[in-house]
Short mmCIF file of C-alpha atoms in Angstrom, two decimals:
data_model
loop_
_atom_site.label_atom_id
_atom_site.label_comp_id
_atom_site.label_asym_id
_atom_site.label_seq_id
_atom_site.Cartn_x
_atom_site.Cartn_y
_atom_site.Cartn_z
CA MET V 1 36.23 67.46 137.69
CA GLY V 2 38.05 66.07 140.82
CA SER V 3 41.05 65.32 138.54
CA SER V 4 42.13 68.96 138.10
CA ILE V 5 44.99 70.51 138.50
CA VAL V 6 45.32 73.72 138.46
CA GLN V 7 42.24 74.96 140.37
CA VAL V 8 41.20 78.32 140.39
CA SER V 9 38.35 80.27 142.12
CA HIS V 10 36.85 83.43 142.31
CA LEU V 11 39.86 85.16 141.61
CA ASP V 12 40.23 88.82 142.36
CA LYS V 13 43.20 91.36 141.19
CA TYR V 14 42.68 94.56 141.58
CA PHE V 15 46.52 96.57 140.67
CA GLY V 16 45.69 100.02 142.62
CA ARG V 17 41.89 101.14 142.03
CA LEU V 18 42.18 99.19 138.71
CA HIS V 19 40.39 95.90 138.30
CA VAL V 20 42.39 93.50 136.65
CA LEU V 21 41.36 89.80 137.22
CA LYS V 22 37.33 89.57 137.68
CA ASP V 23 35.98 87.01 139.99
CA ILE V 24 37.66 84.07 137.38
CA SER V 25 37.11 80.28 138.46
CA LEU V 26 38.65 78.63 135.67
CA GLU V 27 39.71 74.72 136.49
CA VAL V 28 42.33 73.12 134.53
CA PRO V 29 42.44 68.84 134.57
CA GLU V 30 46.01 67.08 134.00
CA ARG V 31 48.42 66.39 130.25
CA GLN V 32 45.72 69.75 129.55
CA VAL V 33 47.56 71.45 127.03
CA VAL V 34 45.41 75.16 127.62
CA CYS V 35 46.69 78.26 125.66
CA LEU V 36 44.71 82.07 127.51
CA ILE V 37 44.69 84.86 124.35
CA GLY V 38 43.83 87.64 124.15
CA ARG V 39 44.37 91.34 123.83
CA SER V 40 47.35 93.37 125.55
CA GLY V 41 45.81 94.03 128.44
CA SER V 42 42.96 91.86 129.11
CA GLY V 43 45.03 89.85 131.97
CA LYS V 44 46.10 86.86 130.82
CA SER V 45 49.58 87.33 131.98
CA THR V 46 47.77 88.94 134.93
CA LEU V 47 46.21 85.23 135.33
CA LEU V 48 49.50 83.31 134.61
CA ARG V 49 51.55 84.93 137.35
CA CYS V 50 48.75 84.60 139.76
CA LEU V 51 48.83 81.06 139.49
CA ASN V 52 52.68 80.64 141.07
CA PHE V 53 52.05 84.18 142.98
CA LEU V 54 54.21 86.45 140.98
CA GLU V 55 51.11 88.42 141.56
CA GLU V 56 49.80 87.70 144.95
CA PRO V 57 45.69 87.83 143.70
CA SER V 58 43.80 90.26 145.92
CA HIS V 59 40.72 87.77 146.33
CA GLY V 60 40.06 84.34 145.71
CA SER V 61 42.30 81.12 145.61
CA ILE V 62 44.75 78.84 144.04
CA GLU V 63 45.54 75.09 143.80
CA VAL V 64 47.58 73.43 141.82
CA ASP V 65 48.02 68.60 142.90
CA GLY V 66 46.77 69.39 146.17
CA ILE V 67 47.91 72.75 147.79
CA LYS V 68 45.96 75.33 148.39
CA VAL V 69 46.73 78.84 148.48
CA ALA V 70 44.28 81.83 149.81
CA GLY V 71 45.12 85.51 147.81
CA GLY V 72 46.27 88.46 149.83
CA GLU V 73 47.61 86.70 153.12
CA LYS V 74 50.12 87.00 154.60
CA GLY V 75 52.86 85.34 156.77
CA ARG V 76 54.56 82.71 157.73
CA GLU V 77 52.43 79.66 157.07
CA HIS V 78 51.55 81.94 153.33
CA ARG V 79 55.41 81.97 152.18
CA GLN V 80 55.75 78.09 152.74
CA LEU V 81 53.23 77.45 150.96
CA VAL V 82 53.61 79.98 148.30
CA HIS V 83 57.03 78.14 148.24
CA ASP V 84 55.48 75.00 147.40
CA ILE V 85 53.09 76.58 145.31
CA ARG V 86 56.30 77.86 143.00
CA LEU V 87 57.50 73.77 143.61
CA LYS V 88 54.31 72.29 141.76
CA THR V 89 54.27 74.65 139.36
CA GLY V 90 57.81 75.53 136.25
CA MET V 91 57.72 79.14 134.50
CA VAL V 92 59.20 80.52 130.63
CA PHE V 93 59.67 83.80 130.61
CA GLN V 94 59.28 86.18 127.29
CA GLU V 95 62.51 88.34 128.42
CA PHE V 96 64.35 84.20 129.24
CA ASN V 97 65.69 85.85 132.57
CA LEU V 98 68.22 83.42 132.25
CA PHE V 99 71.03 84.48 134.39
CA PRO V 100 73.81 85.71 133.28
CA HIS V 101 76.80 85.44 135.57
CA MET V 102 76.22 81.30 134.46
CA THR V 103 76.81 78.75 132.05
CA VAL V 104 74.11 77.48 130.23
CA LEU V 105 74.62 73.90 132.66
CA ASP V 106 74.42 76.27 136.22
CA ASN V 107 71.40 77.76 135.50
CA VAL V 108 69.95 74.52 134.75
CA ILE V 109 70.99 73.32 138.07
CA GLU V 110 71.17 76.21 139.80
CA ALA V 111 67.67 75.69 141.69
CA PRO V 112 67.61 72.01 141.69
CA VAL V 113 70.38 71.81 143.65
CA ILE V 114 70.02 75.07 146.10
CA VAL V 115 66.13 74.94 146.61
CA LYS V 116 65.87 70.88 146.06
CA GLY V 117 69.00 70.21 147.82
CA MET V 118 68.93 67.72 144.58
CA ASP V 119 73.12 65.85 144.69
CA ARG V 120 75.10 68.06 142.04
CA LYS V 121 75.61 65.17 140.26
CA ALA V 122 72.67 63.57 139.48
CA ALA V 123 70.66 67.38 139.09
CA MET V 124 73.89 67.14 136.40
CA ASP V 125 72.47 64.25 134.60
CA LEU V 126 68.92 65.68 134.61
CA ALA V 127 69.75 69.07 133.08
CA GLU V 128 72.05 67.31 130.31
CA GLN V 129 69.20 65.52 129.70
CA ASN V 130 66.36 68.14 129.67
CA LEU V 131 69.62 70.21 126.75
CA ASP V 132 69.38 67.73 125.36
CA SER V 133 65.56 67.56 124.59
CA VAL V 134 65.50 70.57 123.72
CA GLY V 135 68.45 70.39 121.38
CA MET V 136 70.65 72.47 123.55
CA LEU V 137 72.88 70.64 124.92
CA PHE V 138 75.37 70.47 122.92
CA LYS V 139 75.38 74.98 124.72
CA LYS V 140 75.75 73.25 128.07
CA ASP V 141 79.27 75.55 128.77
CA GLU V 142 78.30 79.47 127.22
CA TYR V 143 77.11 81.67 129.14
CA PRO V 144 73.87 82.48 128.42
CA MET V 145 74.75 86.64 126.45
CA ARG V 146 75.87 83.50 123.63
CA LEU V 147 73.11 82.26 122.93
CA SER V 148 70.86 83.74 119.74
CA GLY V 149 66.86 85.32 121.61
CA GLY V 150 65.61 81.04 120.51
CA GLN V 151 68.41 79.03 121.94
CA LYS V 152 67.63 81.80 125.38
CA GLN V 153 63.91 80.36 125.39
CA ARG V 154 65.07 76.80 125.64
CA VAL V 155 67.58 76.79 127.77
CA ALA V 156 64.48 78.33 130.04
CA ILE V 157 62.76 75.27 129.50
CA ALA V 158 64.79 73.80 129.98
CA ARG V 159 66.17 74.72 133.75
CA ALA V 160 61.57 75.02 134.23
CA LEU V 161 61.28 70.96 133.34
CA THR V 162 64.51 70.15 136.06
CA MET V 163 62.94 71.57 138.69
CA GLU V 164 60.23 68.39 137.97
CA PRO V 165 56.91 70.60 137.84
CA ARG V 166 53.88 69.38 137.67
CA VAL V 167 52.28 72.19 135.47
CA MET V 168 54.65 74.53 133.00
CA LEU V 169 53.02 78.23 132.32
CA PHE V 170 54.11 79.97 129.92
CA ASP V 171 53.97 83.77 129.88
CA GLU V 172 54.20 84.80 125.95
CA PRO V 173 57.42 82.30 125.73
CA THR V 174 57.45 83.77 121.91
CA SER V 175 56.75 87.09 122.05
CA ALA V 176 60.14 88.67 122.58
CA LEU V 177 62.01 86.83 119.52
CA ASP V 178 62.96 86.92 115.66
CA PRO V 179 60.43 85.40 113.42
CA GLU V 180 63.18 83.74 112.58
CA LEU V 181 63.89 82.01 115.10
CA ILE V 182 59.94 81.42 117.30
CA GLY V 183 59.35 77.82 114.95
CA GLU V 184 62.01 75.91 118.07
CA VAL V 185 60.42 77.59 120.51
CA LEU V 186 56.78 75.74 119.41
CA ASN V 187 58.83 72.87 118.67
CA VAL V 188 60.63 72.30 121.48
CA MET V 189 56.38 73.21 123.94
CA LYS V 190 54.77 71.03 121.18
CA LYS V 191 57.80 68.50 122.36
CA VAL V 192 56.75 68.81 125.65
CA ALA V 193 52.98 69.23 125.57
CA LEU V 194 52.88 65.40 123.98
CA GLU V 195 55.51 64.29 126.71
CA GLY V 196 52.17 64.92 128.89
CA MET V 197 52.59 67.85 130.92
CA THR V 198 50.02 70.08 132.22
CA MET V 199 50.21 74.11 130.96
CA LEU V 200 49.10 76.59 130.52
CA VAL V 201 50.51 78.68 127.26
CA VAL V 202 49.78 82.77 127.30
CA THR V 203 50.58 83.52 123.26
CA HIS V 204 49.97 85.41 120.59
CA GLU V 205 50.26 82.34 118.11
CA MET V 206 47.59 81.10 117.49
CA GLY V 207 48.77 78.07 115.15
CA PHE V 208 50.15 77.58 117.94
CA ALA V 209 47.26 77.86 119.35
CA ARG V 210 44.99 75.87 117.14
CA GLU V 211 47.41 73.09 116.25
CA VAL V 212 48.52 71.82 119.81
CA ALA V 213 45.92 73.43 122.69
CA ASP V 214 43.81 70.59 123.55
CA ARG V 215 41.81 74.07 124.54
CA VAL V 216 41.48 77.39 124.43
CA ILE V 217 40.32 79.89 126.45
CA VAL V 218 39.58 83.89 125.95
CA MET V 219 40.62 86.77 128.41
CA ALA V 220 38.93 90.70 127.89
CA GLU V 221 38.99 93.39 131.05
CA GLY V 222 39.91 90.59 132.54
CA GLU V 223 36.74 87.82 132.37
CA LEU V 224 37.30 85.29 130.30
CA ILE V 225 34.60 85.14 127.55
CA GLU V 226 35.40 82.19 125.99
CA ASP V 227 36.24 78.74 126.99
CA ALA V 228 36.56 76.46 123.61
CA THR V 229 37.68 73.60 121.90
CA PRO V 230 39.90 75.61 119.15
CA GLU V 231 38.37 73.62 116.58
CA ASP V 232 35.10 75.39 117.69
CA LEU V 233 36.62 78.64 118.56
CA PHE V 234 38.46 78.76 115.00
CA LYS V 235 35.48 78.29 112.87
CA ALA V 236 32.32 79.48 114.65
CA PRO V 237 33.08 82.30 117.55
CA LYS V 238 30.76 83.47 120.24
CA ASP V 239 31.70 86.97 121.34
CA PRO V 240 32.56 88.99 119.49
CA ARG V 241 35.87 90.13 120.53
CA THR V 242 36.83 86.04 120.05
CA LYS V 243 35.74 87.15 116.40
CA ALA V 244 37.45 89.91 116.42
CA LEU V 245 40.63 88.55 116.99
CA ILE V 246 40.18 85.32 115.11
CA ASP V 247 39.98 87.54 112.69
CA ARG V 248 43.02 90.08 112.22
CA TYR V 249 44.79 86.91 113.38
CA ARG V 250 43.31 85.44 109.90
CA SER V 251 44.02 88.49 107.95
CA GLY V 252 47.82 88.89 109.35
CA GLU V 253 47.76 85.65 107.69
CA GLN V 254 47.94 85.84 104.31
CA MET J 1 103.34 125.82 117.89
CA PRO J 2 101.77 126.62 115.06
CA LEU J 3 98.86 123.52 114.77
CA PRO J 4 98.89 123.03 110.51
CA PHE J 5 103.10 122.75 110.82
CA TYR J 6 102.14 120.65 114.09
CA LEU J 7 99.32 118.76 112.18
CA PHE J 8 101.76 118.47 109.45
CA LEU J 9 104.58 117.22 112.10
CA ALA J 10 102.48 114.49 113.55
CA GLU J 11 100.92 112.62 110.05
CA GLY J 12 104.35 112.46 108.95
CA LEU J 13 106.02 111.20 112.62
CA ASN J 14 103.77 109.12 113.56
CA PRO J 15 105.67 105.72 112.12
CA MET J 16 101.62 103.41 112.17
CA ASN J 17 100.45 105.56 109.44
CA LEU J 18 103.70 105.39 107.65
CA PHE J 19 103.49 101.70 108.34
CA ALA J 20 99.59 102.01 107.44
CA SER J 21 100.41 103.42 104.42
CA LYS J 22 102.73 100.53 103.09
CA GLU J 23 100.21 98.12 103.16
CA SER J 24 99.24 96.56 99.43
CA GLY J 25 97.74 94.03 97.46
CA THR J 26 93.96 94.09 96.46
CA PRO J 27 92.26 97.17 95.50
CA LYS J 28 90.44 98.42 98.10
CA THR J 29 86.39 98.65 98.85
CA GLN J 30 85.06 102.54 99.41
CA ALA J 31 84.44 100.76 103.24
CA GLU J 32 86.86 99.81 103.70
CA LEU J 33 89.45 103.02 102.37
CA LEU J 34 86.53 104.98 104.11
CA PHE J 35 87.31 102.81 107.50
CA GLU J 36 90.80 103.02 107.01
CA ALA J 37 90.76 107.05 107.28
CA ALA J 38 88.36 106.87 110.01
CA GLN J 39 91.96 104.48 111.51
CA ARG J 40 94.23 107.03 110.82
CA LYS J 41 92.76 110.03 111.77
CA GLU J 42 91.88 108.84 114.84
CA ARG J 43 95.93 107.61 115.26
CA THR J 44 96.91 111.33 114.08
CA PHE J 45 94.67 112.48 117.27
CA ARG J 46 95.97 110.26 119.41
CA PHE J 47 99.20 111.03 118.42
CA ASN J 48 99.52 115.27 118.49
CA VAL J 49 97.47 114.37 121.93
CA ALA J 50 100.52 111.93 123.46
CA LEU J 51 103.85 114.57 121.39
CA THR J 52 101.82 117.82 124.04
CA TRP J 53 101.95 115.56 126.96
CA GLY J 54 105.50 114.95 126.14
CA ILE J 55 106.56 118.78 125.77
CA LEU J 56 104.07 119.45 128.59
CA LEU J 57 106.40 116.38 130.00
CA LEU J 58 109.36 117.77 128.62
CA LEU J 59 108.41 121.73 129.91
CA LEU J 60 108.73 121.00 133.35
CA VAL J 61 112.86 118.53 133.14
CA TYR J 62 113.24 122.33 131.80
CA LEU J 63 111.74 124.73 134.43
CA PHE J 64 113.13 121.97 137.73
CA SER J 65 116.29 122.06 135.96
CA GLY J 66 116.74 126.10 135.22
CA PRO J 67 114.72 128.75 136.03
CA ILE J 68 113.33 127.02 138.63
CA LYS J 69 116.75 126.06 141.16
CA VAL J 70 116.09 122.99 142.89
CA ASP J 71 118.78 121.25 145.33
CA ALA J 72 119.82 117.55 143.91
CA ASP J 73 121.39 116.75 146.76
CA PHE J 74 118.37 117.48 149.02
CA ILE J 75 116.85 115.06 146.63
CA LYS J 76 119.11 112.08 146.68
CA GLU J 77 119.70 112.41 150.42
CA ASN J 78 116.01 112.05 151.25
CA MET J 79 114.39 109.88 148.37
CA LEU J 80 114.40 107.07 150.36
CA PHE J 81 112.94 107.89 153.35
CA ILE J 82 109.86 110.39 151.54
CA ALA J 83 110.22 106.70 149.16
CA GLY J 84 109.77 104.52 151.92
CA GLY J 85 106.15 105.57 152.58
CA VAL J 86 104.56 104.72 149.07
CA GLY J 87 104.24 101.43 151.07
CA GLU J 88 102.95 103.01 154.41
CA THR J 89 100.26 104.59 152.36
CA ILE J 90 98.72 101.78 150.30
CA ARG J 91 98.95 99.83 153.02
CA ILE J 92 96.66 102.25 154.88
CA SER J 93 94.59 102.83 150.69
CA ILE J 94 94.20 98.90 150.80
CA LEU J 95 92.99 98.19 154.91
CA SER J 96 90.85 102.11 154.08
CA ILE J 97 88.85 100.50 150.57
CA ILE J 98 88.26 96.52 152.34
CA LEU J 99 86.75 98.11 155.84
CA ALA J 100 85.18 100.89 153.14
CA THR J 101 83.43 97.99 150.50
CA ILE J 102 82.32 96.16 153.85
CA LEU J 103 80.73 99.04 154.66
CA ALA J 104 79.13 100.45 151.41
CA LEU J 105 77.59 96.79 150.76
CA LEU J 106 76.00 97.29 154.08
CA ALA J 107 74.50 99.98 153.46
CA ALA J 108 72.82 99.75 149.78
CA LEU J 109 71.22 96.66 151.79
CA GLY J 110 70.42 98.40 154.29
CA ARG J 111 68.66 101.00 151.75
CA LEU J 112 66.12 98.02 150.66
CA SER J 113 65.62 97.03 153.45
CA THR J 114 61.80 96.94 154.51
CA PHE J 115 61.74 97.38 158.07
CA PRO J 116 62.20 99.83 159.37
CA PRO J 117 65.31 101.26 161.50
CA ILE J 118 67.62 99.19 158.91
CA TYR J 119 66.50 101.81 156.79
CA ALA J 120 67.22 104.14 158.99
CA LEU J 121 70.38 102.88 160.55
CA SER J 122 71.63 102.94 156.40
CA THR J 123 70.38 106.35 155.35
CA PHE J 124 71.90 107.52 158.88
CA TYR J 125 75.34 106.86 158.47
CA VAL J 126 75.76 107.72 155.29
CA SER J 127 73.47 110.51 156.12
CA LEU J 128 75.73 112.27 158.64
CA ILE J 129 78.63 110.74 157.30
CA ARG J 130 78.92 113.21 153.82
CA GLY J 131 77.49 116.07 155.94
CA THR J 132 80.48 116.03 157.96
CA PRO J 133 83.96 116.70 156.68
CA LEU J 134 87.09 114.10 155.47
CA TYR J 135 89.22 115.93 157.81
CA LEU J 136 86.89 116.81 160.54
CA GLN J 137 86.72 112.79 160.93
CA ILE J 138 90.16 111.52 160.59
CA MET J 139 91.13 114.83 163.43
CA PHE J 140 88.28 112.93 165.49
CA PHE J 141 88.87 109.71 165.07
CA PHE J 142 92.76 111.09 166.11
CA LEU J 143 92.40 114.23 167.96
CA ALA J 144 88.61 113.74 169.94
CA LEU J 145 88.44 109.97 170.90
CA PRO J 146 92.09 110.16 173.58
CA GLN J 147 89.33 112.44 175.16
CA LEU J 148 87.29 109.46 175.88
CA ASN J 149 89.76 106.80 176.94
CA ILE J 150 90.08 105.69 173.82
CA ARG J 151 93.28 106.12 172.55
CA LEU J 152 93.55 103.18 168.68
CA PRO J 153 97.33 102.96 166.69
CA GLY J 154 97.68 105.47 164.66
CA LEU J 155 97.02 103.35 161.47
CA TRP J 156 93.59 101.91 162.92
CA ALA J 157 92.91 105.30 163.47
CA GLY J 158 93.09 106.64 159.99
CA VAL J 159 91.74 103.03 158.21
CA ILE J 160 89.04 103.64 160.24
CA ALA J 161 88.40 107.16 159.89
CA LEU J 162 88.98 106.61 155.89
CA GLY J 163 86.68 103.51 155.13
CA LEU J 164 83.88 104.90 157.19
CA ASN J 165 84.10 108.17 155.37
CA TYR J 166 85.05 106.45 152.16
CA GLY J 167 81.97 102.96 152.61
CA ALA J 168 79.09 106.11 152.50
CA TYR J 169 80.24 107.31 149.36
CA MET J 170 80.40 103.91 147.89
CA SER J 171 77.19 103.48 149.00
CA GLU J 172 75.08 104.49 146.35
CA ILE J 173 77.79 102.95 143.93
CA PHE J 174 76.68 99.16 145.53
CA ARG J 175 73.07 100.28 145.40
CA ALA J 176 73.51 101.30 142.20
CA GLY J 177 75.13 97.69 141.76
CA LEU J 178 71.97 96.24 142.62
CA ALA J 179 69.35 98.34 140.71
CA SER J 180 71.07 97.12 137.85
CA VAL J 181 69.92 93.99 138.33
CA GLY J 182 66.28 93.24 136.58
CA LYS J 183 63.53 92.41 138.20
CA GLY J 184 63.07 89.96 135.48
CA GLN J 185 66.19 87.78 137.96
CA ARG J 186 63.81 88.61 141.02
CA GLU J 187 60.89 87.12 139.07
CA ALA J 188 63.18 83.91 136.72
CA ALA J 189 64.71 82.66 140.82
CA ALA J 190 61.02 83.12 142.64
CA ALA J 191 59.73 81.26 140.13
CA LEU J 192 62.38 78.18 141.19
CA GLY J 193 61.74 79.08 144.23
CA MET J 194 63.90 80.42 144.92
CA THR J 195 63.91 82.27 148.77
CA PRO J 196 64.83 86.11 148.87
CA SER J 197 68.07 85.36 151.02
CA GLN J 198 69.48 82.40 148.38
CA THR J 199 68.17 85.15 144.82
CA MET J 200 70.29 87.10 146.78
CA ARG J 201 73.32 86.19 147.58
CA ARG J 202 72.82 84.14 144.13
CA VAL J 203 71.40 86.07 141.57
CA ILE J 204 71.57 89.47 142.65
CA LEU J 205 75.05 90.10 144.68
CA PRO J 206 76.85 88.14 142.39
CA GLN J 207 76.04 90.84 139.39
CA ALA J 208 75.54 93.73 141.49
CA LEU J 209 79.54 92.72 142.15
CA ARG J 210 80.36 92.71 139.05
CA PHE J 211 79.01 95.52 138.07
CA ALA J 212 79.97 98.10 141.30
CA ILE J 213 84.21 96.36 140.19
CA PRO J 214 86.05 99.34 138.25
CA PRO J 215 83.90 101.84 140.00
CA THR J 216 85.56 100.57 143.75
CA GLY J 217 89.26 100.71 141.86
CA ASN J 218 88.26 104.94 140.17
CA GLU J 219 87.36 105.11 144.81
CA PHE J 220 90.28 102.65 145.53
CA ILE J 221 92.57 105.62 142.64
CA ALA J 222 90.93 108.18 144.76
CA MET J 223 91.42 107.29 148.50
CA THR J 224 95.64 106.26 148.19
CA LYS J 225 95.59 110.62 147.94
CA ASP J 226 92.56 111.34 150.14
CA SER J 227 94.88 109.31 152.72
CA ALA J 228 97.57 112.54 152.11
CA LEU J 229 94.99 112.69 154.64
CA VAL J 230 95.56 111.92 157.43
CA SER J 231 98.86 112.69 158.20
CA ALA J 232 97.76 115.43 159.28
CA THR J 233 97.95 114.17 162.58
CA GLY J 234 101.76 112.29 162.68
CA PHE J 235 100.99 109.12 163.48
CA VAL J 236 100.52 107.49 160.16
CA HIS J 237 104.31 107.77 158.87
CA GLU J 238 103.08 107.68 155.33
CA LEU J 239 104.23 109.42 152.21
CA MET J 240 102.93 112.79 152.74
CA TRP J 241 104.04 112.85 156.86
CA ARG J 242 107.02 112.77 155.28
CA ALA J 243 107.68 114.98 152.78
CA VAL J 244 106.22 117.02 154.96
CA LYS J 245 108.61 116.27 157.57
CA VAL J 246 111.84 116.73 156.04
CA GLY J 247 110.98 119.37 153.82
CA ARG J 248 110.09 121.29 157.19
CA ALA J 249 113.29 119.98 158.41
CA GLN J 250 115.63 121.17 155.71
CA PHE J 251 113.83 124.28 154.95
CA HIS J 252 112.94 122.09 151.65
CA ASN J 253 109.75 122.12 151.06
CA LEU J 254 109.86 122.64 147.91
CA GLU J 255 111.20 119.68 146.74
CA ALA J 256 110.17 117.64 149.13
CA LEU J 257 106.86 117.58 147.80
CA ILE J 258 107.42 118.11 144.85
CA MET J 259 108.49 114.75 145.00
CA ALA J 260 105.98 112.69 146.91
CA ALA J 261 103.79 113.95 143.78
CA ILE J 262 105.21 112.10 142.03
CA PHE J 263 105.00 108.92 143.36
CA TYR J 264 101.68 110.40 143.93
CA TRP J 265 101.26 110.58 140.25
CA VAL J 266 103.18 107.27 139.31
CA MET J 267 101.33 105.56 142.27
CA THR J 268 97.71 107.23 140.25
CA ILE J 269 98.29 106.52 137.08
CA ILE J 270 100.02 102.45 137.44
CA LEU J 271 96.67 101.99 139.45
CA SER J 272 94.81 103.52 136.75
CA TYR J 273 96.42 101.33 133.79
CA VAL J 274 95.34 98.31 136.51
CA GLN J 275 91.96 99.17 136.74
CA ASN J 276 91.10 100.13 133.19
CA THR J 277 93.06 96.42 132.15
CA ILE J 278 90.40 94.87 134.28
CA GLU J 279 87.50 97.24 133.04
CA ALA J 280 88.59 95.70 129.63
CA ARG J 281 88.46 92.07 130.70
CA LEU J 282 84.91 93.04 132.66
CA ALA J 283 83.18 94.57 129.67
CA LYS J 284 83.92 91.99 126.60
CA GLY J 285 83.54 88.83 129.57
CA ASP J 286 80.30 86.67 129.91
CA ARG J 287 77.22 89.14 130.11
#
């Protein structure tokens, strides 16, 4: 697939002697929304974090938008490639990780100004545009402490988008939220997806996976055990572990 | 004084309670009543504490106005001379805390280094300074260095000794400050493409320094008192040195030391108040 924007080949990750990702290969075409599901400990978050080298892969390689980085290497050249790949990817964390000593607006313009050297005024315009699109412009001068979890996460999404990444990575973006706040974040994510962003989302939100994803990948014990459209996956799961996951979601729904 | 009477006195005299009991209007809910009872208890406690402080102070004043003879003339004559040391004490404390803060920060950053010589330099410095007495360190700069033909001006020798000493102890504060910034902050910065040094300057340090401000205030207060040790060298004419000088000369050490004690105490109370205000403001701040 020549048009893939993300290519993972033969990725292995060890934590000490623990083999958490086992020879994973994966291609994601541009504009695709991929949900990664699986029980905790299945390796789905680790896989996501390997994509922008928050975890250094042990073997294998990652390619994002033409930048190919081999895992398990060191040195100046490697660091530069990791830096380049991080500029291609935006990440949203479970715990938001906004900078508590900066206002909402400063959180969003920080990296464009400091990392990309963008003109402050231009960064502010872009930031305000993105804050507006996640519905958080009215809080631009507040500090994160004064925001709800859902609001923080929406700011975090705007912050990642303002770096103008090619791919957005979401690591359980709604898992730390009170149930009534999950909807507002999922709606923003849906909006980002509809605008054509390539997205990889680690989530437990089956409803979101079913409604928004183009493709759902199921992980278990460090392997990709199923890879299908949401329709096929929810209708006819092939692997018994996928079936168990979906059954549990269905029983929780009622 | 029998305690029940004391408590009764406090309840009855406490103007805040008198004032509070006059409030009336709509009937109060049980929660409000419970809250008020708790408030009353708290106020009574604080009042009793203040009352006891007053009694203890009066007792001290009484002691020195009768049973313990002090020479009022001596106090009057030397008041200005001793008070003149306050400025010098504050000056040496401020200069030393600045030096100490810089050293503490460097030592704390050194402890984060993965480069062995830097890490070793930091731990070596902290170990050496914490393993020897402050008094010895001060004497070293005043008495031992001249033997090597290094003669520092009195004030600077004191500042360097105090700064080096406090820097070693304060490095723990900054280390805790740096550790207080969660891993998520580094990851967020890294994911945004910030380099380690950008992350340190823009994300970690501002949060760590904020964490370190209140304990640094405490160290400053402690430093104003430890600066008295510098007087032993005879080269810095701060509070303690002046008290000892006039006290010895006229054999009125009692009066002289009491005066110095009062100056130190008042300074400490004022600095603690400033420190509490800063701490309270930071606590309800933007974090």
